PDB file of C-alpha atoms and ligand atoms in Angstrom:
ATOM      1  CA  MET A   1     188.578 123.214  31.259  1.00  0.00           C
ATOM      2  CA  ASN A   2     191.589 125.528  31.366  1.00  0.00           C
ATOM      3  CA  SER A   3     193.230 125.807  34.719  1.00  0.00           C
ATOM      4  CA  PRO A   4     192.714 129.247  36.284  1.00  0.00           C
ATOM      5  CA  ASN A   5     195.486 131.815  36.062  1.00  0.00           C
ATOM      6  CA  SER A   6     196.970 131.832  39.561  1.00  0.00           C
ATOM      7  CA  SER A   7     197.439 135.607  39.537  1.00  0.00           C
ATOM      8  CA  ASP A   8     193.630 135.995  39.355  1.00  0.00           C
ATOM      9  CA  PHE A   9     193.401 134.456  42.812  1.00  0.00           C
ATOM     10  CA  LEU A  10     196.184 136.326  44.445  1.00  0.00           C
ATOM     11  CA  HIS A  11     196.016 136.802  48.175  1.00  0.00           C
ATOM     12  CA  PRO A  12     199.488 138.041  48.877  1.00  0.00           C
ATOM     13  CA  GLU A  13     201.397 138.854  52.015  1.00  0.00           C
ATOM     14  CA  LEU A  14     201.478 142.559  52.718  1.00  0.00           C
ATOM     15  CA  PHE A  15     204.707 144.363  53.436  1.00  0.00           C
ATOM     16  CA  LEU A  16     203.941 145.364  57.040  1.00  0.00           C
ATOM     17  CA  ASP A  17     206.418 146.648  59.604  1.00  0.00           C
ATOM     18  CA  PRO A  18     205.910 144.444  62.709  1.00  0.00           C
ATOM     19  CA  THR A  19     206.857 147.154  65.272  1.00  0.00           C
ATOM     20  CA  TRP A  20     204.258 146.627  68.008  1.00  0.00           C
ATOM     21  CA  ASP A  21     201.725 149.404  68.681  1.00  0.00           C
ATOM     22  CA  ALA A  22     201.786 150.231  72.382  1.00  0.00           C
ATOM     23  CA  LEU A  23     201.100 153.951  71.873  1.00  0.00           C
ATOM     24  CA  PHE A  24     198.084 154.148  74.153  1.00  0.00           C
ATOM     25  CA  GLU A  25     199.686 152.020  76.881  1.00  0.00           C
ATOM     26  CA  GLN A  26     202.007 154.856  77.664  1.00  0.00           C
ATOM     27  CA  SER A  27     201.440 158.295  79.113  1.00  0.00           C
ATOM     28  CA  PRO A  28     201.245 160.925  77.767  1.00  0.00           C
ATOM     29  CA  TYR A  29     199.440 159.371  74.813  1.00  0.00           C
ATOM     30  CA  PRO A  30     198.669 161.371  71.656  1.00  0.00           C
ATOM     31  CA  LYS A  31     195.513 163.410  72.160  1.00  0.00           C
ATOM     32  CA  PRO A  32     194.039 164.552  69.891  1.00  0.00           C
ATOM     33  CA  PHE A  33     195.153 161.730  67.631  1.00  0.00           C
ATOM     34  CA  ALA A  34     197.595 162.955  64.961  1.00  0.00           C
ATOM     35  CA  PHE A  35     199.629 161.195  62.292  1.00  0.00           C
ATOM     36  CA  ASN A  36     203.022 162.149  63.750  1.00  0.00           C
ATOM     37  CA  GLU A  37     206.331 160.268  63.944  1.00  0.00           C
ATOM     38  CA  ASP A  38     205.240 158.130  66.915  1.00  0.00           C
ATOM     39  CA  VAL A  39     202.169 156.946  65.029  1.00  0.00           C
ATOM     40  CA  ALA A  40     204.123 156.405  61.793  1.00  0.00           C
ATOM     41  CA  ARG A  41     206.590 154.154  63.664  1.00  0.00           C
ATOM     42  CA  VAL A  42     203.863 151.688  64.729  1.00  0.00           C
ATOM     43  CA  PHE A  43     201.281 152.450  62.055  1.00  0.00           C
ATOM     44  CA  ASP A  44     201.375 149.151  60.142  1.00  0.00           C
ATOM     45  CA  ASN A  45     200.838 147.161  63.307  1.00  0.00           C
ATOM     46  CA  MET A  46     198.179 149.611  64.547  1.00  0.00           C
ATOM     47  CA  VAL A  47     196.144 149.596  61.368  1.00  0.00           C
ATOM     48  CA  SER A  48     196.251 145.834  60.869  1.00  0.00           C
ATOM     49  CA  ARG A  49     195.180 145.191  64.480  1.00  0.00           C
ATOM     50  CA  SER A  50     192.517 147.941  64.416  1.00  0.00           C
ATOM     51  CA  ILE A  51     190.665 147.602  61.115  1.00  0.00           C
ATOM     52  CA  PRO A  52     188.627 144.472  60.473  1.00  0.00           C
ATOM     53  CA  LEU A  53     189.369 142.967  57.042  1.00  0.00           C
ATOM     54  CA  TYR A  54     192.275 145.384  56.485  1.00  0.00           C
ATOM     55  CA  ARG A  55     194.336 142.825  54.560  1.00  0.00           C
ATOM     56  CA  GLU A  56     191.337 141.795  52.499  1.00  0.00           C
ATOM     57  CA  ALA A  57     190.526 145.415  51.629  1.00  0.00           C
ATOM     58  CA  ILE A  58     194.111 146.005  50.419  1.00  0.00           C
ATOM     59  CA  ALA A  59     194.100 142.819  48.335  1.00  0.00           C
ATOM     60  CA  ALA A  60     190.681 143.762  46.898  1.00  0.00           C
ATOM     61  CA  ALA A  61     192.002 147.227  45.990  1.00  0.00           C
ATOM     62  CA  VAL A  62     194.794 145.579  44.002  1.00  0.00           C
ATOM     63  CA  HIS A  63     192.344 143.272  42.165  1.00  0.00           C
ATOM     64  CA  TRP A  64     190.003 146.164  41.276  1.00  0.00           C
ATOM     65  CA  THR A  65     192.898 148.364  40.231  1.00  0.00           C
ATOM     66  CA  ARG A  66     194.206 145.649  37.914  1.00  0.00           C
ATOM     67  CA  ALA A  67     190.765 145.415  36.323  1.00  0.00           C
ATOM     68  CA  TYR A  68     190.205 149.174  35.887  1.00  0.00           C
ATOM     69  CA  TYR A  69     193.695 150.576  35.233  1.00  0.00           C
ATOM     70  CA  GLN A  70     193.983 152.199  31.821  1.00  0.00           C
ATOM     71  CA  PRO A  71     197.607 152.474  30.590  1.00  0.00           C
ATOM     72  CA  GLY A  72     198.804 156.064  30.275  1.00  0.00           C
ATOM     73  CA  THR A  73     196.609 157.244  33.154  1.00  0.00           C
ATOM     74  CA  ARG A  74     197.451 157.649  36.849  1.00  0.00           C
ATOM     75  CA  ILE A  75     196.577 155.520  39.874  1.00  0.00           C
ATOM     76  CA  ILE A  76     196.200 157.750  42.948  1.00  0.00           C
ATOM     77  CA  ASP A  77     196.170 156.466  46.538  1.00  0.00           C
ATOM     78  CA  VAL A  78     194.903 159.305  48.753  1.00  0.00           C
ATOM     79  CA  GLY A  79     196.012 158.924  52.363  1.00  0.00           C
ATOM     80  CA  CYS A  80     198.574 156.327  51.293  1.00  0.00           C
ATOM     81  CA  SER A  81     200.149 156.274  54.804  1.00  0.00           C
ATOM     82  CA  THR A  82     203.178 153.954  54.834  1.00  0.00           C
ATOM     83  CA  GLY A  83     202.646 152.867  51.211  1.00  0.00           C
ATOM     84  CA  THR A  84     201.440 149.305  51.883  1.00  0.00           C
ATOM     85  CA  LEU A  85     198.878 149.364  49.064  1.00  0.00           C
ATOM     86  CA  LEU A  86     201.174 151.132  46.590  1.00  0.00           C
ATOM     87  CA  GLU A  87     203.920 148.587  47.258  1.00  0.00           C
ATOM     88  CA  LEU A  88     201.521 145.697  46.622  1.00  0.00           C
ATOM     89  CA  LEU A  89     200.210 147.377  43.468  1.00  0.00           C
ATOM     90  CA  GLY A  90     203.741 147.856  42.240  1.00  0.00           C
ATOM     91  CA  ARG A  91     204.444 144.158  42.791  1.00  0.00           C
ATOM     92  CA  PHE A  92     201.307 142.866  41.083  1.00  0.00           C
ATOM     93  CA  LEU A  93     200.585 145.310  38.227  1.00  0.00           C
ATOM     94  CA  ALA A  94     201.926 143.740  35.065  1.00  0.00           C
ATOM     95  CA  GLU A  95     202.080 146.955  32.979  1.00  0.00           C
ATOM     96  CA  PRO A  96     204.272 149.928  33.903  1.00  0.00           C
ATOM     97  CA  ALA A  97     202.190 152.458  35.782  1.00  0.00           C
ATOM     98  CA  ILE A  98     202.239 155.908  37.310  1.00  0.00           C
ATOM     99  CA  LEU A  99     201.555 155.327  41.007  1.00  0.00           C
ATOM    100  CA  VAL A 100     200.817 158.455  43.004  1.00  0.00           C
ATOM    101  CA  GLY A 101     200.628 158.393  46.794  1.00  0.00           C
ATOM    102  CA  VAL A 102     199.264 161.431  48.601  1.00  0.00           C
ATOM    103  CA  ASP A 103     199.354 162.014  52.349  1.00  0.00           C
ATOM    104  CA  ASN A 104     199.563 165.184  54.403  1.00  0.00           C
ATOM    105  CA  ALA A 105     201.792 163.554  57.048  1.00  0.00           C
ATOM    106  CA  GLN A 106     205.490 163.633  56.076  1.00  0.00           C
ATOM    107  CA  ALA A 107     206.317 161.034  58.760  1.00  0.00           C
ATOM    108  CA  MET A 108     204.043 158.537  56.977  1.00  0.00           C
ATOM    109  CA  LEU A 109     205.539 159.329  53.565  1.00  0.00           C
ATOM    110  CA  ASP A 110     209.069 158.785  54.929  1.00  0.00           C
ATOM    111  CA  LYS A 111     208.056 155.231  55.883  1.00  0.00           C
ATOM    112  CA  ALA A 112     206.343 154.823  52.486  1.00  0.00           C
ATOM    113  CA  GLN A 113     209.493 155.880  50.647  1.00  0.00           C
ATOM    114  CA  GLN A 114     211.524 153.136  52.375  1.00  0.00           C
ATOM    115  CA  LYS A 115     208.913 150.512  51.498  1.00  0.00           C
ATOM    116  CA  LEU A 116     208.664 151.596  47.868  1.00  0.00           C
ATOM    117  CA  ASN A 117     212.427 151.509  47.330  1.00  0.00           C
ATOM    118  CA  THR A 118     212.053 147.736  46.916  1.00  0.00           C
ATOM    119  CA  LEU A 119     209.755 148.027  43.885  1.00  0.00           C
ATOM    120  CA  PRO A 120     210.695 147.080  40.320  1.00  0.00           C
ATOM    121  CA  ALA A 121     211.972 150.132  38.433  1.00  0.00           C
ATOM    122  CA  HIS A 122     209.443 149.979  35.559  1.00  0.00           C
ATOM    123  CA  HIS A 123     206.835 151.880  37.591  1.00  0.00           C
ATOM    124  CA  GLN A 124     206.901 155.629  38.102  1.00  0.00           C
ATOM    125  CA  VAL A 125     206.181 156.328  41.786  1.00  0.00           C
ATOM    126  CA  GLU A 126     205.405 159.806  43.112  1.00  0.00           C
ATOM    127  CA  LEU A 127     204.826 160.606  46.768  1.00  0.00           C
ATOM    128  CA  VAL A 128     203.137 163.948  47.389  1.00  0.00           C
ATOM    129  CA  CYS A 129     202.885 165.566  50.806  1.00  0.00           C
ATOM    130  CA  ASP A 130     199.611 167.454  50.522  1.00  0.00           C
ATOM    131  CA  ARG A 131     196.015 167.507  51.686  1.00  0.00           C
ATOM    132  CA  ALA A 132     193.459 165.469  49.784  1.00  0.00           C
ATOM    133  CA  GLU A 133     191.521 168.690  49.381  1.00  0.00           C
ATOM    134  CA  ALA A 134     194.300 170.166  47.211  1.00  0.00           C
ATOM    135  CA  VAL A 135     194.901 167.210  44.862  1.00  0.00           C
ATOM    136  CA  SER A 136     194.189 167.234  41.118  1.00  0.00           C
ATOM    137  CA  PHE A 137     192.771 163.893  39.993  1.00  0.00           C
ATOM    138  CA  GLU A 138     193.050 164.654  36.265  1.00  0.00           C
ATOM    139  CA  ASN A 139     193.912 161.728  34.011  1.00  0.00           C
ATOM    140  CA  SER A 140     193.433 159.064  36.669  1.00  0.00           C
ATOM    141  CA  SER A 141     191.703 155.737  35.999  1.00  0.00           C
ATOM    142  CA  VAL A 142     191.767 154.527  39.608  1.00  0.00           C
ATOM    143  CA  VAL A 143     191.533 156.591  42.790  1.00  0.00           C
ATOM    144  CA  ILE A 144     191.767 154.868  46.160  1.00  0.00           C
ATOM    145  CA  LEU A 145     190.581 156.312  49.458  1.00  0.00           C
ATOM    146  CA  ASN A 146     191.292 153.522  51.941  1.00  0.00           C
ATOM    147  CA  TYR A 147     190.121 154.771  55.361  1.00  0.00           C
ATOM    148  CA  THR A 148     191.156 158.362  54.608  1.00  0.00           C
ATOM    149  CA  LEU A 149     187.962 160.332  53.890  1.00  0.00           C
ATOM    150  CA  GLN A 150     186.857 159.668  57.494  1.00  0.00           C
ATOM    151  CA  PHE A 151     189.647 161.992  58.729  1.00  0.00           C
ATOM    152  CA  LEU A 152     188.660 164.961  56.580  1.00  0.00           C
ATOM    153  CA  PRO A 153     186.350 167.638  58.030  1.00  0.00           C
ATOM    154  CA  VAL A 154     182.854 166.516  57.056  1.00  0.00           C
ATOM    155  CA  HIS A 155     182.254 169.732  55.101  1.00  0.00           C
ATOM    156  CA  HIS A 156     185.343 169.046  52.904  1.00  0.00           C
ATOM    157  CA  ARG A 157     184.348 165.529  51.846  1.00  0.00           C
ATOM    158  CA  GLN A 158     181.804 166.323  49.120  1.00  0.00           C
ATOM    159  CA  GLN A 159     184.246 168.657  47.367  1.00  0.00           C
ATOM    160  CA  VAL A 160     186.943 165.956  47.334  1.00  0.00           C
ATOM    161  CA  LEU A 161     184.537 163.360  45.887  1.00  0.00           C
ATOM    162  CA  ASN A 162     183.434 165.908  43.276  1.00  0.00           C
ATOM    163  CA  ALA A 163     187.063 166.504  42.281  1.00  0.00           C
ATOM    164  CA  ILE A 164     187.677 162.738  42.030  1.00  0.00           C
ATOM    165  CA  TYR A 165     184.618 162.247  39.823  1.00  0.00           C
ATOM    166  CA  SER A 166     185.618 165.098  37.590  1.00  0.00           C
ATOM    167  CA  GLY A 167     189.278 163.961  37.335  1.00  0.00           C
ATOM    168  CA  LEU A 168     188.619 160.273  36.622  1.00  0.00           C
ATOM    169  CA  VAL A 169     188.643 159.256  32.963  1.00  0.00           C
ATOM    170  CA  PRO A 170     185.426 157.633  31.645  1.00  0.00           C
ATOM    171  CA  GLY A 171     185.294 154.045  32.911  1.00  0.00           C
ATOM    172  CA  GLY A 172     187.444 155.024  35.904  1.00  0.00           C
ATOM    173  CA  LEU A 173     187.022 153.665  39.415  1.00  0.00           C
ATOM    174  CA  LEU A 174     186.911 154.997  42.949  1.00  0.00           C
ATOM    175  CA  PHE A 175     187.764 152.380  45.600  1.00  0.00           C
ATOM    176  CA  LEU A 176     186.575 153.623  49.010  1.00  0.00           C
ATOM    177  CA  SER A 177     186.878 152.157  52.506  1.00  0.00           C
ATOM    178  CA  GLU A 178     185.430 153.978  55.504  1.00  0.00           C
ATOM    179  CA  LYS A 179     184.434 153.563  59.103  1.00  0.00           C
ATOM    180  CA  VAL A 180     180.671 154.128  59.207  1.00  0.00           C
ATOM    181  CA  LYS A 181     178.090 154.413  61.982  1.00  0.00           C
ATOM    182  CA  SER A 182     174.599 153.008  62.269  1.00  0.00           C
ATOM    183  CA  PRO A 183     171.723 155.520  62.296  1.00  0.00           C
ATOM    184  CA  TYR A 184     170.029 153.269  64.858  1.00  0.00           C
ATOM    185  CA  PRO A 185     171.433 153.860  68.400  1.00  0.00           C
ATOM    186  CA  ARG A 186     170.986 150.289  69.598  1.00  0.00           C
ATOM    187  CA  PHE A 187     172.698 148.846  66.528  1.00  0.00           C
ATOM    188  CA  GLN A 188     175.480 151.431  66.860  1.00  0.00           C
ATOM    189  CA  GLU A 189     176.017 150.373  70.450  1.00  0.00           C
ATOM    190  CA  GLN A 190     176.243 146.700  69.463  1.00  0.00           C
ATOM    191  CA  LEU A 191     178.573 147.410  66.528  1.00  0.00           C
ATOM    192  CA  THR A 192     180.863 149.328  68.880  1.00  0.00           C
ATOM    193  CA  ARG A 193     180.849 146.476  71.398  1.00  0.00           C
ATOM    194  CA  HIS A 194     181.718 143.878  68.766  1.00  0.00           C
ATOM    195  CA  TYR A 195     184.371 146.153  67.295  1.00  0.00           C
ATOM    196  CA  GLU A 196     185.980 146.643  70.701  1.00  0.00           C
ATOM    197  CA  ALA A 197     185.926 142.873  71.273  1.00  0.00           C
ATOM    198  CA  PHE A 198     187.776 142.537  67.957  1.00  0.00           C
ATOM    199  CA  LYS A 199     190.428 144.955  69.254  1.00  0.00           C
ATOM    200  CA  THR A 200     190.683 143.023  72.525  1.00  0.00           C
ATOM    201  CA  ARG A 201     191.291 139.806  70.589  1.00  0.00           C
ATOM    202  CA  ASN A 202     194.048 141.653  68.720  1.00  0.00           C
ATOM    203  CA  GLY A 203     195.893 142.387  71.951  1.00  0.00           C
ATOM    204  CA  TYR A 204     194.622 145.829  72.953  1.00  0.00           C
ATOM    205  CA  ALA A 205     193.811 146.362  76.638  1.00  0.00           C
ATOM    206  CA  GLN A 206     190.582 148.112  77.631  1.00  0.00           C
ATOM    207  CA  THR A 207     192.507 151.234  78.719  1.00  0.00           C
ATOM    208  CA  GLU A 208     194.219 151.425  75.343  1.00  0.00           C
ATOM    209  CA  ILE A 209     190.864 151.084  73.567  1.00  0.00           C
ATOM    210  CA  GLU A 210     189.264 153.826  75.677  1.00  0.00           C
ATOM    211  CA  ARG A 211     192.184 156.250  75.406  1.00  0.00           C
ATOM    212  CA  LYS A 212     192.312 155.883  71.638  1.00  0.00           C
ATOM    213  CA  LYS A 213     188.548 156.343  71.374  1.00  0.00           C
ATOM    214  CA  GLU A 214     188.894 159.607  73.309  1.00  0.00           C
ATOM    215  CA  ALA A 215     191.819 160.753  71.149  1.00  0.00           C
ATOM    216  CA  LEU A 216     189.893 160.009  67.924  1.00  0.00           C
ATOM    217  CA  GLU A 217     186.836 162.038  68.956  1.00  0.00           C
ATOM    218  CA  ASN A 218     186.241 164.827  66.397  1.00  0.00           C
ATOM    219  CA  VAL A 219     189.291 163.538  64.445  1.00  0.00           C
ATOM    220  CA  LEU A 220     187.771 160.397  62.870  1.00  0.00           C
ATOM    221  CA  VAL A 221     184.132 161.331  62.195  1.00  0.00           C
ATOM    222  CA  PRO A 222     182.116 158.489  60.612  1.00  0.00           C
ATOM    223  CA  LEU A 223     178.987 159.029  58.495  1.00  0.00           C
ATOM    224  CA  THR A 224     176.259 156.477  57.955  1.00  0.00           C
ATOM    225  CA  GLU A 225     176.435 154.191  54.927  1.00  0.00           C
ATOM    226  CA  ALA A 226     173.394 156.021  53.437  1.00  0.00           C
ATOM    227  CA  GLN A 227     175.051 159.440  53.888  1.00  0.00           C
ATOM    228  CA  GLN A 228     178.243 158.117  52.300  1.00  0.00           C
ATOM    229  CA  ILE A 229     176.448 156.707  49.278  1.00  0.00           C
ATOM    230  CA  ALA A 230     174.331 159.873  48.885  1.00  0.00           C
ATOM    231  CA  MET A 231     177.590 161.889  48.734  1.00  0.00           C
ATOM    232  CA  LEU A 232     178.916 159.593  45.991  1.00  0.00           C
ATOM    233  CA  HIS A 233     175.720 160.009  43.997  1.00  0.00           C
ATOM    234  CA  ARG A 234     175.861 163.796  44.414  1.00  0.00           C
ATOM    235  CA  ALA A 235     179.434 163.736  43.115  1.00  0.00           C
ATOM    236  CA  GLY A 236     178.112 162.060  39.927  1.00  0.00           C
ATOM    237  CA  PHE A 237     178.791 158.347  40.578  1.00  0.00           C
ATOM    238  CA  LYS A 238     175.721 156.471  39.321  1.00  0.00           C
ATOM    239  CA  GLN A 239     177.014 152.958  39.928  1.00  0.00           C
ATOM    240  CA  VAL A 240     178.057 152.077  43.475  1.00  0.00           C
ATOM    241  CA  GLU A 241     178.601 148.551  44.761  1.00  0.00           C
ATOM    242  CA  ILE A 242     179.304 147.471  48.356  1.00  0.00           C
ATOM    243  CA  LEU A 243     182.168 144.954  48.514  1.00  0.00           C
ATOM    244  CA  SER A 244     182.212 144.318  52.245  1.00  0.00           C
ATOM    245  CA  LYS A 245     180.882 145.510  55.542  1.00  0.00           C
ATOM    246  CA  PHE A 246     182.017 144.057  58.829  1.00  0.00           C
ATOM    247  CA  HIS A 247     181.261 145.628  62.187  1.00  0.00           C
ATOM    248  CA  ASN A 248     181.322 149.327  61.264  1.00  0.00           C
ATOM    249  CA  PHE A 249     183.836 149.187  58.422  1.00  0.00           C
ATOM    250  CA  LEU A 250     182.686 149.467  54.824  1.00  0.00           C
ATOM    251  CA  THR A 251     184.421 148.965  51.476  1.00  0.00           C
ATOM    252  CA  LEU A 252     182.764 149.942  48.209  1.00  0.00           C
ATOM    253  CA  VAL A 253     183.533 150.712  44.597  1.00  0.00           C
ATOM    254  CA  ALA A 254     182.048 153.466  42.419  1.00  0.00           C
ATOM    255  CA  GLU A 255     182.437 153.708  38.670  1.00  0.00           C
ATOM    256  CA  LYS A 256     182.445 156.776  36.430  1.00  0.00           C
ATOM    257  CA  THR A 257     180.400 155.392  33.576  1.00  0.00           C
TER     258      THR A 257
HETATM  259  N1  GEK B   1     193.353 165.843  54.682  1.00  0.00           N
HETATM  260  C1  GEK B   1     194.155 164.823  54.445  1.00  0.00           C
HETATM  261  N2  GEK B   1     194.811 164.746  53.264  1.00  0.00           N
HETATM  262  C2  GEK B   1     195.659 163.709  53.000  1.00  0.00           C
HETATM  263  N3  GEK B   1     195.886 162.711  53.866  1.00  0.00           N
HETATM  264  C3  GEK B   1     195.244 162.754  55.051  1.00  0.00           C
HETATM  265  C4  GEK B   1     194.368 163.797  55.392  1.00  0.00           C
HETATM  266  N4  GEK B   1     193.902 163.561  56.657  1.00  0.00           N
HETATM  267  C5  GEK B   1     194.462 162.406  57.048  1.00  0.00           C
HETATM  268  N5  GEK B   1     195.292 161.923  56.098  1.00  0.00           N
HETATM  269  C6  GEK B   1     196.066 160.685  56.091  1.00  0.00           C
HETATM  270  O1  GEK B   1     195.165 159.627  55.930  1.00  0.00           O
HETATM  271  C7  GEK B   1     195.744 158.452  56.435  1.00  0.00           C
HETATM  272  C8  GEK B   1     194.672 157.612  57.136  1.00  0.00           C
HETATM  273  S1  GEK B   1     195.122 155.941  57.390  1.00  0.00           S
HETATM  274  C9  GEK B   1     194.980 155.318  55.744  1.00  0.00           C
HETATM  275  C10 GEK B   1     195.450 153.889  55.599  1.00  0.00           C
HETATM  276  C11 GEK B   1     196.022 153.577  54.262  1.00  0.00           C
HETATM  277  N6  GEK B   1     195.209 154.102  53.155  1.00  0.00           N
HETATM  278  C12 GEK B   1     196.199 152.100  54.117  1.00  0.00           C
HETATM  279  O2  GEK B   1     195.396 151.499  53.381  1.00  0.00           O
HETATM  280  O3  GEK B   1     197.127 151.574  54.729  1.00  0.00           O
HETATM  281  C13 GEK B   1     193.731 155.193  58.105  1.00  0.00           C
HETATM  282  C14 GEK B   1     193.710 155.174  59.568  1.00  0.00           C
HETATM  283  O4  GEK B   1     194.682 155.682  60.159  1.00  0.00           O
HETATM  284  O5  GEK B   1     192.699 154.675  60.112  1.00  0.00           O
HETATM  285  C15 GEK B   1     196.913 158.863  57.330  1.00  0.00           C
HETATM  286  O6  GEK B   1     198.132 158.458  56.792  1.00  0.00           O
HETATM  287  C16 GEK B   1     196.792 160.381  57.403  1.00  0.00           C
HETATM  288  O7  GEK B   1     198.024 161.052  57.498  1.00  0.00           O
HETATM  289  O1  PPY B   2     188.308 153.545  64.693  1.00  0.00           O
HETATM  290  C1  PPY B   2     189.153 153.167  65.510  1.00  0.00           C
HETATM  291  O2  PPY B   2     188.889 153.033  66.729  1.00  0.00           O
HETATM  292  C2  PPY B   2     190.468 152.891  65.047  1.00  0.00           C
HETATM  293  O3  PPY B   2     191.300 152.519  65.836  1.00  0.00           O
HETATM  294  C3  PPY B   2     190.772 153.033  63.565  1.00  0.00           C
HETATM  295  C4  PPY B   2     192.127 153.627  63.345  1.00  0.00           C
HETATM  296  C5  PPY B   2     193.139 152.830  62.866  1.00  0.00           C
HETATM  297  C6  PPY B   2     194.401 153.361  62.686  1.00  0.00           C
HETATM  298  C7  PPY B   2     194.635 154.698  62.975  1.00  0.00           C
HETATM  299  C8  PPY B   2     193.608 155.498  63.450  1.00  0.00           C
HETATM  300  C9  PPY B   2     192.331 154.963  63.627  1.00  0.00           C
END
């Protein structure tokens, strides 16, 4: 038997800024939560201590992008934050690609720009400071929404998914990660408890957890998994596959057939 190609099994180190997130230890803390300079400064540490399977989701996004990327088309990361996924894509995509990062927070894009300066020059990288709602997805073969849709007003989400479906080339892929909620109150309560225990294990004190929860109210609004999938179907995606779900965090892929 041939030995497997090692790049098929890649589980790389992410380029994460280690600056410790102590934002909600201090007073005044950001309320409502906003993606400003203070958040951008600690974002990599915050996101990797706050989202279960964050590293795995990023690595999976790279694998799926490698499988679905069609040369000559664009790869668009919506809500690219500090560019962690784009940087990894740039490192592990063999062919030259057009990598587009969109975020409506300039402070996040400034961090992303620094990270992406280290990439090999054969890729074309564009960082766009705009709202997801205003983006054209034309001529894209992969669109990534990694924990971004959850921050859009609920009544904007369907329109964004419609635009993604319409912009993707045939055979194109949407990679989507979201915080979701259970429709069953007792399950939701348990999921929240286990999620908060995960944050405690990652070094967050109870006060930090509660303050952030308060700040995120009406800012990060989760849907149920069923609502999320129904929206994808309404947008036109017929094939949807769940990749992972742990506590209340979901990653899925949807193909434009
Ligand atoms: N309407 C909007 N339009 C564009 N961007 C927006 C909007 N609203 C919020 N954002 C941006 O969406 C990002 C969400 S973080 C994504 C993590 C990243 N994907 C990662 O894989 O590291 C997830 C989190 O913070 O939980 C932030 O950078 C916001 O500025
Ligand atoms: O849902 C939460 O409680 C979070 O902390 C997720 C999160 C991660 C990073 C920035 C904002 C929200």
